[in-house]
Amino acid sequence: MQITASETRYGLPAPADVRGIIGRHLLADGYPIVLDMEASQGAHLRDAATGRDYVDLFTFYASNPLGMNHPALAGPGEEAEAFRARLMEAALNKVANSDVYTPHLARFVDTFSRVGIPDELPHAFFVSGGALAVENALKVAFDWKVRKNQQKGYSGERGHKVLHFREAFHGRTGYTMSLTNTDPNKVAHYPKFDWPRVANPKIRGGNVEEREAAALAEARQAFTDHPDEIAALIIEPVQGEGGDNHFRPSFFQGLRALADEFDALLVFDEVQTGVGLTGTFWAYQGLGVTPDVIAFGKKTQVCGILASRRVDEVEGHVFATSSRINSTWGGNLVDMVRFDRILEVIEADDLVGNAERMGQHLLARLQELEAAHEAVTDARGQGLMCAFDLPSKEIRNAVVQRAFDDGAIVLGCGERSVRFRPALTVTDADLDAGVAILEGAIKAEV
């Protein structure tokens, strides 16, 4: 390293030098803070350059389930020390988990099986990256549908389309760019498949029953227009980047019926909704509808998919045939070891229950904002996955920026929504502090 400025602990560059060093080769246009990895605690992030603390209501885009430096991971005690020893062993040598097995991988799979893998989704695959999780969920569906069609007598390969929804975000990799349609800048100028895209009958906006029926009719028409070609229907249980769009359980029931009728796999993208955020471990568990495949990531640290026994309807599916889906690393072992410990904490401390309870508190506070400020509308949420709307994108962006300037980090989504993504460990005091800062921002900018 060619660092000439003063260095801090472990040979790291000084906080004042961080952005300049990164900017030599990367577009360093992220948050104007330098994260203090040691001093940040719980729901509070500290800027190492200024010493200032921020209320963390975004958790690295919903990816940090326990907040910063949870004592069960970073603190004293035999269990925490044993975890850090396992973590160091996994970090020193990067193992190809797909073909070289370790006790660390086995421990993780055992813990995940107990705490987070539902009986109805027994097949698992791990990979690094949420978009790659979605990508492999689609590959499961393509393989399954082609084999289904061959059972019907089709020769060759038929079944390569995916039905998806407006205002969806599923990633920015090869297949997923054909599904993502939030910010056009994220997929512009890249080649995409012409796959059927239908309306998303989100709850807010009025006439939801009519819009739901119309969307299901539109989806049915897509199956009619593309006979035996649609391998999967994919949807986020709550569309995050698209605007925190919630749907009625009846809509998911309609999608389930269509998937069954037309021999397609129902895929839920739970990269953002999974691991307790909505008040159930997986969001689908609160909807009364079981998908055939879920894609997960973010809070799971390692990413991947879980699939139901419906894939067993064909012989030689991807979970039964070597190298049909695979990667060198098979997911990152360090991430697995970390998530192993996180799962133990979620289980021991009933953090899914805490997300449900604190989500009720947060939603009540947002409804108070809505009652007190004409500009605040459509307060909504499942568990801690809460949001509200402001009159315009410009006002929303100004409020989010003012809140940051005043010491709270929240995210925008959709055209004019503000979304909350607190840690599962968040307290009512943390939420109250963040909402108070946000209300001050609303008063200043609206």
Tab-separated table of C-alpha atoms in Angstrom:
chain	number	residue	atom	x	y	z
A	1	MET	CA	0.000	0.000	0.000
A	2	GLN	CA	1.267	3.424	-0.936
A	3	ILE	CA	-0.173	5.291	2.025
A	4	THR	CA	1.915	8.195	3.155
A	5	ALA	CA	-0.552	9.824	5.537
A	6	SER	CA	-0.794	8.826	9.162
A	7	GLU	CA	-2.154	5.356	9.754
A	8	THR	CA	-4.485	4.069	12.443
A	9	ARG	CA	-4.809	0.677	14.108
A	10	TYR	CA	-3.854	-2.504	12.216
A	11	GLY	CA	-2.104	-0.497	9.520
A	12	LEU	CA	-5.330	1.055	8.254
A	13	PRO	CA	-5.296	4.492	6.633
A	14	ALA	CA	-6.456	7.472	8.651
A	15	PRO	CA	-10.192	8.278	8.281
A	16	ALA	CA	-9.404	11.615	6.660
A	17	ASP	CA	-7.565	9.803	3.853
A	18	VAL	CA	-10.135	7.080	3.141
A	19	ARG	CA	-12.280	8.731	0.482
A	20	GLY	CA	-9.303	10.092	-1.401
A	21	ILE	CA	-7.643	6.686	-1.572
A	22	ILE	CA	-10.833	4.960	-2.696
A	23	GLY	CA	-11.532	7.685	-5.235
A	24	ARG	CA	-8.289	6.959	-7.071
A	25	HIS	CA	-9.943	3.988	-8.766
A	26	LEU	CA	-13.610	3.848	-7.698
A	27	LEU	CA	-16.599	6.151	-8.036
A	28	ALA	CA	-16.654	7.219	-4.381
A	29	ASP	CA	-20.072	8.883	-4.358
A	30	GLY	CA	-21.586	7.022	-1.403
A	31	TYR	CA	-22.467	8.406	2.018
A	32	PRO	CA	-20.112	11.196	3.167
A	33	ILE	CA	-19.028	9.295	6.258
A	34	VAL	CA	-16.200	6.902	7.064
A	35	LEU	CA	-17.641	4.103	9.157
A	36	ASP	CA	-15.953	3.488	12.488
A	37	MET	CA	-16.138	-0.295	12.575
A	38	GLU	CA	-15.174	-0.464	16.251
A	39	ALA	CA	-17.108	2.418	17.828
A	40	SER	CA	-20.388	1.906	15.967
A	41	GLN	CA	-22.800	0.095	18.256
A	42	GLY	CA	-26.282	-1.313	17.781
A	43	ALA	CA	-28.508	1.138	15.927
A	44	HIS	CA	-25.862	3.874	15.941
A	45	LEU	CA	-23.228	4.354	13.257
A	46	ARG	CA	-20.222	6.526	14.031
A	47	ASP	CA	-18.365	8.582	11.476
A	48	ALA	CA	-14.678	7.930	12.128
A	49	ALA	CA	-13.736	11.193	10.449
A	50	THR	CA	-15.950	13.445	12.596
A	51	GLY	CA	-16.893	11.334	15.617
A	52	ARG	CA	-20.566	11.973	14.925
A	53	ASP	CA	-23.222	9.288	15.501
A	54	TYR	CA	-26.183	8.520	13.239
A	55	VAL	CA	-29.367	6.602	14.033
A	56	ASP	CA	-29.218	3.668	11.655
A	57	LEU	CA	-32.613	3.030	10.058
A	58	PHE	CA	-31.203	1.551	6.823
A	59	THR	CA	-28.786	-1.183	8.077
A	60	PHE	CA	-26.689	-1.249	4.914
A	61	TYR	CA	-29.762	-1.628	2.704
A	62	ALA	CA	-31.485	-4.115	5.037
A	63	SER	CA	-28.468	-6.418	5.231
A	64	ASN	CA	-27.360	-6.046	8.889
A	65	PRO	CA	-29.747	-8.078	11.059
A	66	LEU	CA	-28.251	-7.418	14.519
A	67	GLY	CA	-26.942	-3.877	14.203
A	68	MET	CA	-23.300	-3.088	14.837
A	69	ASN	CA	-21.032	-5.124	17.114
A	70	HIS	CA	-23.696	-7.201	18.815
A	71	PRO	CA	-22.203	-8.565	22.054
A	72	ALA	CA	-23.009	-12.159	21.088
A	73	LEU	CA	-20.553	-11.701	18.212
A	74	ALA	CA	-18.152	-9.001	19.362
A	75	GLY	CA	-18.344	-9.226	23.145
A	76	PRO	CA	-16.727	-11.356	25.823
A	77	GLY	CA	-17.743	-14.874	26.718
A	78	GLU	CA	-16.974	-18.402	25.572
A	79	GLU	CA	-19.613	-18.543	22.842
A	80	ALA	CA	-18.550	-15.239	21.280
A	81	GLU	CA	-14.882	-16.204	21.457
A	82	ALA	CA	-15.582	-19.600	19.886
A	83	PHE	CA	-17.508	-17.865	17.091
A	84	ARG	CA	-14.618	-15.503	16.372
A	85	ALA	CA	-12.199	-18.444	16.281
A	86	ARG	CA	-14.407	-20.193	13.708
A	87	LEU	CA	-14.673	-16.941	11.761
A	88	MET	CA	-10.900	-16.510	11.655
A	89	GLU	CA	-10.365	-20.086	10.472
A	90	ALA	CA	-12.884	-19.529	7.679
A	91	ALA	CA	-11.288	-16.198	6.724
A	92	LEU	CA	-7.659	-17.280	6.514
A	93	ASN	CA	-8.234	-19.728	3.664
A	94	LYS	CA	-11.076	-19.362	1.181
A	95	VAL	CA	-12.574	-22.800	0.577
A	96	ALA	CA	-14.519	-23.991	-2.474
A	97	ASN	CA	-17.591	-25.022	-0.502
A	98	SER	CA	-19.246	-26.625	-3.504
A	99	ASP	CA	-16.854	-29.592	-3.467
A	100	VAL	CA	-14.621	-29.331	-0.394
A	101	TYR	CA	-16.530	-29.746	2.861
A	102	THR	CA	-15.685	-28.468	6.319
A	103	PRO	CA	-17.152	-28.728	9.815
A	104	HIS	CA	-17.824	-24.979	9.515
A	105	LEU	CA	-20.134	-25.554	6.539
A	106	ALA	CA	-21.847	-28.453	8.292
A	107	ARG	CA	-22.438	-26.398	11.440
A	108	PHE	CA	-23.960	-23.595	9.398
A	109	VAL	CA	-26.249	-25.924	7.442
A	110	ASP	CA	-27.375	-27.575	10.680
A	111	THR	CA	-28.186	-24.234	12.343
A	112	PHE	CA	-29.913	-22.858	9.243
A	113	SER	CA	-31.940	-26.051	8.974
A	114	ARG	CA	-33.135	-25.712	12.567
A	115	VAL	CA	-33.852	-21.987	12.614
A	116	GLY	CA	-34.541	-20.852	9.076
A	117	ILE	CA	-35.188	-23.629	6.523
A	118	PRO	CA	-38.897	-24.506	6.465
A	119	ASP	CA	-39.918	-28.146	6.070
A	120	GLU	CA	-41.748	-27.258	2.871
A	121	LEU	CA	-38.563	-25.910	1.214
A	122	PRO	CA	-35.953	-28.656	1.743
A	123	HIS	CA	-33.678	-28.085	-1.277
A	124	ALA	CA	-30.915	-25.493	-0.769
A	125	PHE	CA	-28.218	-23.834	-2.860
A	126	PHE	CA	-25.764	-21.132	-1.774
A	127	VAL	CA	-24.016	-18.439	-3.795
A	128	SER	CA	-22.581	-14.963	-3.206
A	129	GLY	CA	-24.968	-12.168	-4.210
A	130	GLY	CA	-28.714	-11.625	-4.056
A	131	ALA	CA	-29.063	-11.137	-7.813
A	132	LEU	CA	-27.219	-14.419	-8.359
A	133	ALA	CA	-29.656	-16.052	-5.952
A	134	VAL	CA	-32.539	-14.845	-8.123
A	135	GLU	CA	-30.642	-15.894	-11.236
A	136	ASN	CA	-30.313	-19.444	-9.946
A	137	ALA	CA	-33.961	-19.522	-8.888
A	138	LEU	CA	-34.804	-18.815	-12.531
A	139	LYS	CA	-32.434	-21.552	-13.674
A	140	VAL	CA	-34.258	-23.978	-11.375
A	141	ALA	CA	-37.509	-22.955	-13.057
A	142	PHE	CA	-36.183	-23.114	-16.621
A	143	ASP	CA	-34.753	-26.588	-16.077
A	144	TRP	CA	-37.961	-27.771	-14.419
A	145	LYS	CA	-40.273	-26.341	-17.094
A	146	VAL	CA	-38.275	-27.696	-20.039
A	147	ARG	CA	-38.310	-31.152	-18.458
A	148	LYS	CA	-42.054	-30.802	-17.792
A	149	ASN	CA	-42.619	-29.954	-21.435
A	150	GLN	CA	-40.513	-32.893	-22.544
A	151	GLN	CA	-42.730	-35.113	-20.409
A	152	LYS	CA	-45.669	-33.718	-22.393
A	153	GLY	CA	-43.998	-34.709	-25.663
A	154	TYR	CA	-42.248	-31.504	-26.720
A	155	SER	CA	-38.901	-32.027	-28.405
A	156	GLY	CA	-36.038	-29.629	-27.830
A	157	GLU	CA	-36.251	-26.855	-25.235
A	158	ARG	CA	-39.430	-24.922	-24.501
A	159	GLY	CA	-40.118	-22.950	-21.320
A	160	HIS	CA	-37.748	-19.990	-21.147
A	161	LYS	CA	-39.992	-17.067	-20.182
A	162	VAL	CA	-40.567	-15.435	-16.785
A	163	LEU	CA	-43.709	-13.547	-15.822
A	164	HIS	CA	-42.921	-10.602	-13.585
A	165	PHE	CA	-44.391	-7.329	-12.343
A	166	ARG	CA	-44.113	-3.604	-12.752
A	167	GLU	CA	-42.027	-1.673	-10.211
A	168	ALA	CA	-39.986	-4.813	-9.512
A	169	PHE	CA	-36.335	-4.956	-8.543
A	170	HIS	CA	-34.678	-8.369	-8.822
A	171	GLY	CA	-31.057	-7.446	-9.519
A	172	ARG	CA	-28.664	-6.288	-12.211
A	173	THR	CA	-27.208	-9.525	-13.558
A	174	GLY	CA	-27.918	-11.144	-16.927
A	175	TYR	CA	-31.369	-12.611	-16.396
A	176	THR	CA	-32.447	-10.251	-13.622
A	177	MET	CA	-32.053	-7.088	-15.703
A	178	SER	CA	-34.982	-8.314	-17.790
A	179	LEU	CA	-37.121	-8.277	-14.625
A	180	THR	CA	-35.943	-5.079	-12.933
A	181	ASN	CA	-37.947	-2.000	-13.890
A	182	THR	CA	-37.578	0.607	-11.160
A	183	ASP	CA	-34.862	3.131	-12.063
A	184	PRO	CA	-34.309	2.887	-15.853
A	185	ASN	CA	-30.683	3.968	-15.407
A	186	LYS	CA	-29.907	0.628	-13.750
A	187	VAL	CA	-30.699	-1.446	-16.821
A	188	ALA	CA	-30.456	0.999	-19.739
A	189	HIS	CA	-28.300	0.013	-22.757
A	190	TYR	CA	-27.946	-3.621	-21.618
A	191	PRO	CA	-29.578	-6.440	-23.614
A	192	LYS	CA	-32.773	-7.803	-22.058
A	193	PHE	CA	-35.290	-10.556	-22.758
A	194	ASP	CA	-38.815	-9.669	-23.851
A	195	TRP	CA	-40.600	-11.431	-21.009
A	196	PRO	CA	-44.226	-10.737	-19.967
A	197	ARG	CA	-44.567	-7.910	-17.433
A	198	VAL	CA	-47.936	-7.304	-15.781
A	199	ALA	CA	-49.515	-4.811	-13.401
A	200	ASN	CA	-48.724	-4.797	-9.675
A	201	PRO	CA	-51.958	-4.214	-7.712
A	202	LYS	CA	-50.349	-2.660	-4.633
A	203	ILE	CA	-52.724	-1.997	-1.789
A	204	ARG	CA	-52.496	1.790	-1.775
A	205	GLY	CA	-54.091	3.778	-4.554
A	206	GLY	CA	-57.751	2.759	-4.314
A	207	ASN	CA	-59.833	0.187	-6.220
A	208	VAL	CA	-57.433	-2.523	-5.095
A	209	GLU	CA	-59.903	-5.366	-5.664
A	210	GLU	CA	-60.506	-4.261	-9.256
A	211	ARG	CA	-56.813	-3.760	-9.937
A	212	GLU	CA	-56.019	-7.132	-8.394
A	213	ALA	CA	-58.571	-8.882	-10.611
A	214	ALA	CA	-57.223	-7.035	-13.645
A	215	ALA	CA	-53.628	-8.011	-12.837
A	216	LEU	CA	-54.557	-11.672	-12.422
A	217	ALA	CA	-56.469	-11.519	-15.720
A	218	GLU	CA	-53.424	-9.958	-17.365
A	219	ALA	CA	-51.232	-12.721	-15.981
A	220	ARG	CA	-53.672	-15.371	-17.205
A	221	GLN	CA	-53.609	-13.789	-20.653
A	222	ALA	CA	-49.812	-13.977	-20.668
A	223	PHE	CA	-50.000	-17.722	-20.068
A	224	THR	CA	-52.557	-17.988	-22.880
A	225	ASP	CA	-50.419	-15.938	-25.243
A	226	HIS	CA	-47.290	-17.976	-24.460
A	227	PRO	CA	-48.524	-21.576	-24.067
A	228	ASP	CA	-46.085	-23.786	-22.155
A	229	GLU	CA	-43.396	-21.098	-22.386
A	230	ILE	CA	-43.604	-19.422	-18.951
A	231	ALA	CA	-41.400	-21.254	-16.469
A	232	ALA	CA	-41.927	-19.005	-13.443
A	233	LEU	CA	-43.894	-16.187	-11.893
A	234	ILE	CA	-41.565	-14.090	-9.734
A	235	ILE	CA	-42.525	-11.414	-7.234
A	236	GLU	CA	-41.206	-9.721	-4.116
A	237	PRO	CA	-43.650	-10.282	-1.207
A	238	VAL	CA	-43.196	-6.549	-0.635
A	239	GLN	CA	-41.661	-4.617	-3.512
A	240	GLY	CA	-38.873	-2.674	-1.808
A	241	GLU	CA	-37.074	-0.411	-4.241
A	242	GLY	CA	-40.259	-0.056	-6.281
A	243	GLY	CA	-41.898	1.855	-3.429
A	244	ASP	CA	-42.524	-0.518	-0.511
A	245	ASN	CA	-45.544	-1.876	-2.344
A	246	HIS	CA	-47.658	-4.283	-0.310
A	247	PHE	CA	-50.178	-6.741	-1.719
A	248	ARG	CA	-53.195	-8.534	-0.310
A	249	PRO	CA	-52.846	-12.248	0.501
A	250	SER	CA	-55.647	-12.898	-1.990
A	251	PHE	CA	-53.370	-11.690	-4.788
A	252	PHE	CA	-50.688	-14.198	-3.857
A	253	GLN	CA	-53.354	-16.894	-3.667
A	254	GLY	CA	-54.337	-15.989	-7.221
A	255	LEU	CA	-50.733	-16.275	-8.359
A	256	ARG	CA	-50.422	-19.637	-6.624
A	257	ALA	CA	-53.490	-20.887	-8.500
A	258	LEU	CA	-52.127	-19.696	-11.841
A	259	ALA	CA	-48.749	-21.330	-11.219
A	260	ASP	CA	-50.464	-24.626	-10.440
A	261	GLU	CA	-52.855	-24.419	-13.388
A	262	PHE	CA	-50.210	-23.588	-15.982
A	263	ASP	CA	-47.300	-25.669	-14.667
A	264	ALA	CA	-45.051	-22.798	-13.604
A	265	LEU	CA	-42.987	-22.335	-10.464
A	266	LEU	CA	-44.035	-19.564	-8.077
A	267	VAL	CA	-40.832	-17.780	-7.051
A	268	PHE	CA	-40.674	-15.275	-4.190
A	269	ASP	CA	-37.723	-12.907	-4.151
A	270	GLU	CA	-37.102	-12.636	-0.398
A	271	VAL	CA	-33.668	-11.044	-0.686
A	272	GLN	CA	-34.947	-7.966	1.161
A	273	THR	CA	-38.002	-9.322	3.000
A	274	GLY	CA	-36.379	-12.431	4.490
A	275	VAL	CA	-35.006	-13.174	7.960
A	276	GLY	CA	-37.554	-11.557	10.204
A	277	LEU	CA	-37.943	-8.060	8.782
A	278	THR	CA	-41.684	-8.453	8.147
A	279	GLY	CA	-42.384	-10.080	11.524
A	280	THR	CA	-42.114	-13.671	10.282
A	281	PHE	CA	-38.841	-15.380	9.410
A	282	TRP	CA	-39.813	-15.424	5.741
A	283	ALA	CA	-42.399	-12.942	4.518
A	284	TYR	CA	-44.407	-15.657	2.766
A	285	GLN	CA	-45.132	-17.249	6.141
A	286	GLY	CA	-47.341	-14.275	6.993
A	287	LEU	CA	-49.239	-14.408	3.708
A	288	GLY	CA	-50.770	-17.879	3.792
A	289	VAL	CA	-49.198	-18.864	0.454
A	290	THR	CA	-46.195	-21.157	0.015
A	291	PRO	CA	-43.974	-20.511	-3.020
A	292	ASP	CA	-42.068	-23.192	-4.905
A	293	VAL	CA	-38.747	-21.331	-4.663
A	294	ILE	CA	-37.476	-18.438	-2.576
A	295	ALA	CA	-34.330	-16.420	-3.243
A	296	PHE	CA	-32.602	-14.984	-0.182
A	297	GLY	CA	-29.736	-12.651	0.642
A	298	LYS	CA	-28.887	-9.454	2.514
A	299	LYS	CA	-29.577	-10.431	6.155
A	300	THR	CA	-28.521	-14.010	5.446
A	301	GLN	CA	-25.001	-12.685	4.665
A	302	VAL	CA	-24.545	-15.628	2.302
A	303	CYS	CA	-27.163	-15.758	-0.464
A	304	GLY	CA	-29.007	-18.551	-2.214
A	305	ILE	CA	-32.282	-20.331	-2.811
A	306	LEU	CA	-34.614	-22.784	-1.121
A	307	ALA	CA	-36.988	-24.934	-3.167
A	308	SER	CA	-39.974	-27.147	-2.508
A	309	ARG	CA	-40.548	-30.786	-3.388
A	310	ARG	CA	-42.401	-29.640	-6.479
A	311	VAL	CA	-39.077	-29.732	-8.312
A	312	ASP	CA	-39.076	-33.484	-7.639
A	313	GLU	CA	-41.896	-33.829	-10.173
A	314	VAL	CA	-39.171	-34.109	-12.840
A	315	GLU	CA	-36.173	-36.426	-12.883
A	316	GLY	CA	-32.670	-35.029	-12.936
A	317	HIS	CA	-33.590	-31.556	-11.689
A	318	VAL	CA	-30.827	-29.136	-10.760
A	319	PHE	CA	-30.652	-30.183	-7.107
A	320	ALA	CA	-30.121	-33.802	-8.137
A	321	THR	CA	-27.649	-33.392	-11.016
A	322	SER	CA	-24.052	-32.348	-10.452
A	323	SER	CA	-22.966	-28.932	-11.782
A	324	ARG	CA	-26.382	-27.900	-13.145
A	325	ILE	CA	-26.183	-24.972	-10.737
A	326	ASN	CA	-22.866	-24.295	-9.070
A	327	SER	CA	-20.085	-21.808	-8.409
A	328	THR	CA	-16.458	-22.140	-7.330
A	329	TRP	CA	-17.108	-20.908	-3.811
A	330	GLY	CA	-20.639	-22.230	-3.318
A	331	GLY	CA	-21.235	-19.163	-1.179
A	332	ASN	CA	-18.672	-17.544	1.096
A	333	LEU	CA	-17.689	-19.622	4.127
A	334	VAL	CA	-16.969	-16.500	6.222
A	335	ASP	CA	-20.512	-15.296	5.569
A	336	MET	CA	-21.861	-18.711	6.496
A	337	VAL	CA	-20.006	-18.737	9.802
A	338	ARG	CA	-21.252	-15.245	10.598
A	339	PHE	CA	-24.850	-16.098	9.694
A	340	ASP	CA	-24.606	-19.294	11.722
A	341	ARG	CA	-23.997	-17.172	14.834
A	342	ILE	CA	-26.605	-14.589	13.815
A	343	LEU	CA	-29.182	-17.362	13.521
A	344	GLU	CA	-28.378	-18.520	17.036
A	345	VAL	CA	-28.947	-14.987	18.337
A	346	ILE	CA	-32.195	-14.600	16.391
A	347	GLU	CA	-33.416	-17.862	17.880
A	348	ALA	CA	-32.284	-17.246	21.465
A	349	ASP	CA	-33.502	-13.641	21.663
A	350	ASP	CA	-36.758	-14.058	19.705
A	351	LEU	CA	-35.708	-11.319	17.322
A	352	VAL	CA	-38.410	-12.190	14.806
A	353	GLY	CA	-40.916	-11.520	17.561
A	354	ASN	CA	-39.103	-8.306	18.388
A	355	ALA	CA	-39.379	-7.229	14.754
A	356	GLU	CA	-43.127	-7.767	14.904
A	357	ARG	CA	-43.499	-5.857	18.182
A	358	MET	CA	-41.191	-3.000	17.213
A	359	GLY	CA	-42.818	-2.898	13.791
A	360	GLN	CA	-46.160	-2.207	15.431
A	361	HIS	CA	-44.517	0.597	17.413
A	362	LEU	CA	-42.862	2.072	14.318
A	363	LEU	CA	-46.040	1.937	12.256
A	364	ALA	CA	-47.961	3.644	15.061
A	365	ARG	CA	-45.373	6.434	15.120
A	366	LEU	CA	-45.616	6.838	11.350
A	367	GLN	CA	-49.401	6.972	11.565
A	368	GLU	CA	-48.988	9.761	14.127
A	369	LEU	CA	-46.810	11.599	11.594
A	370	GLU	CA	-49.496	11.079	8.988
A	371	ALA	CA	-52.154	12.522	11.298
A	372	ALA	CA	-49.997	15.518	12.195
A	373	HIS	CA	-48.605	16.417	8.761
A	374	GLU	CA	-50.688	16.763	5.618
A	375	ALA	CA	-47.652	15.964	3.479
A	376	VAL	CA	-47.271	12.480	5.016
A	377	THR	CA	-49.558	9.864	3.466
A	378	ASP	CA	-49.995	6.099	3.218
A	379	ALA	CA	-48.090	5.014	6.321
A	380	ARG	CA	-47.779	1.259	5.899
A	381	GLY	CA	-45.781	-1.725	7.013
A	382	GLN	CA	-45.348	-5.392	7.804
A	383	GLY	CA	-43.150	-5.867	10.831
A	384	LEU	CA	-40.263	-3.425	10.611
A	385	MET	CA	-40.609	-3.078	6.844
A	386	CYS	CA	-42.387	0.267	7.048
A	387	ALA	CA	-42.744	3.286	4.791
A	388	PHE	CA	-44.748	6.419	4.049
A	389	ASP	CA	-45.165	8.778	1.120
A	390	LEU	CA	-44.400	12.462	0.634
A	391	PRO	CA	-45.858	14.771	-2.029
A	392	SER	CA	-43.039	14.493	-4.590
A	393	LYS	CA	-39.660	12.969	-5.297
A	394	GLU	CA	-38.005	16.344	-4.765
A	395	ILE	CA	-39.554	16.797	-1.315
A	396	ARG	CA	-38.780	13.163	-0.405
A	397	ASN	CA	-35.137	13.562	-1.396
A	398	ALA	CA	-34.854	16.812	0.548
A	399	VAL	CA	-36.365	15.237	3.665
A	400	VAL	CA	-34.067	12.202	3.462
A	401	GLN	CA	-31.035	14.487	3.055
A	402	ARG	CA	-32.104	16.780	5.916
A	403	ALA	CA	-32.650	13.758	8.165
A	404	PHE	CA	-29.133	12.580	7.352
A	405	ASP	CA	-27.720	16.026	8.077
A	406	ASP	CA	-29.551	15.949	11.413
A	407	GLY	CA	-28.303	12.475	12.361
A	408	ALA	CA	-30.595	9.728	11.013
A	409	ILE	CA	-30.131	7.510	7.957
A	410	VAL	CA	-33.283	6.478	6.094
A	411	LEU	CA	-33.803	5.460	2.471
A	412	GLY	CA	-36.011	6.607	-0.342
A	413	CYS	CA	-37.803	4.190	-2.638
A	414	GLY	CA	-40.235	4.388	-5.519
A	415	GLU	CA	-41.199	7.819	-6.764
A	416	ARG	CA	-41.795	9.528	-3.401
A	417	SER	CA	-41.624	7.041	-0.536
A	418	VAL	CA	-39.438	6.939	2.565
A	419	ARG	CA	-38.642	3.431	3.786
A	420	PHE	CA	-37.341	2.059	7.071
A	421	ARG	CA	-35.005	-0.916	7.411
A	422	PRO	CA	-33.978	-1.111	11.093
A	423	ALA	CA	-32.064	-3.998	12.642
A	424	LEU	CA	-34.055	-6.822	14.231
A	425	THR	CA	-32.560	-5.723	17.567
A	426	VAL	CA	-33.902	-2.173	17.345
A	427	THR	CA	-35.561	-0.693	20.432
A	428	ASP	CA	-38.500	1.655	20.744
A	429	ALA	CA	-36.068	4.320	21.967
A	430	ASP	CA	-33.990	3.935	18.776
A	431	LEU	CA	-37.095	4.209	16.624
A	432	ASP	CA	-38.419	7.201	18.545
A	433	ALA	CA	-35.094	8.999	18.142
A	434	GLY	CA	-35.055	8.375	14.409
A	435	VAL	CA	-38.694	9.371	13.873
A	436	ALA	CA	-38.146	12.573	15.867
A	437	ILE	CA	-35.259	13.538	13.574
A	438	LEU	CA	-37.354	12.688	10.547
A	439	GLU	CA	-40.267	14.777	11.762
A	440	GLY	CA	-37.914	17.712	12.187
A	441	ALA	CA	-36.770	17.211	8.605
A	442	ILE	CA	-40.377	17.172	7.391
A	443	LYS	CA	-41.125	20.408	9.219
A	444	ALA	CA	-38.032	22.011	7.689
A	445	GLU	CA	-38.515	20.865	4.105
A	446	VAL	CA	-42.271	20.701	3.504
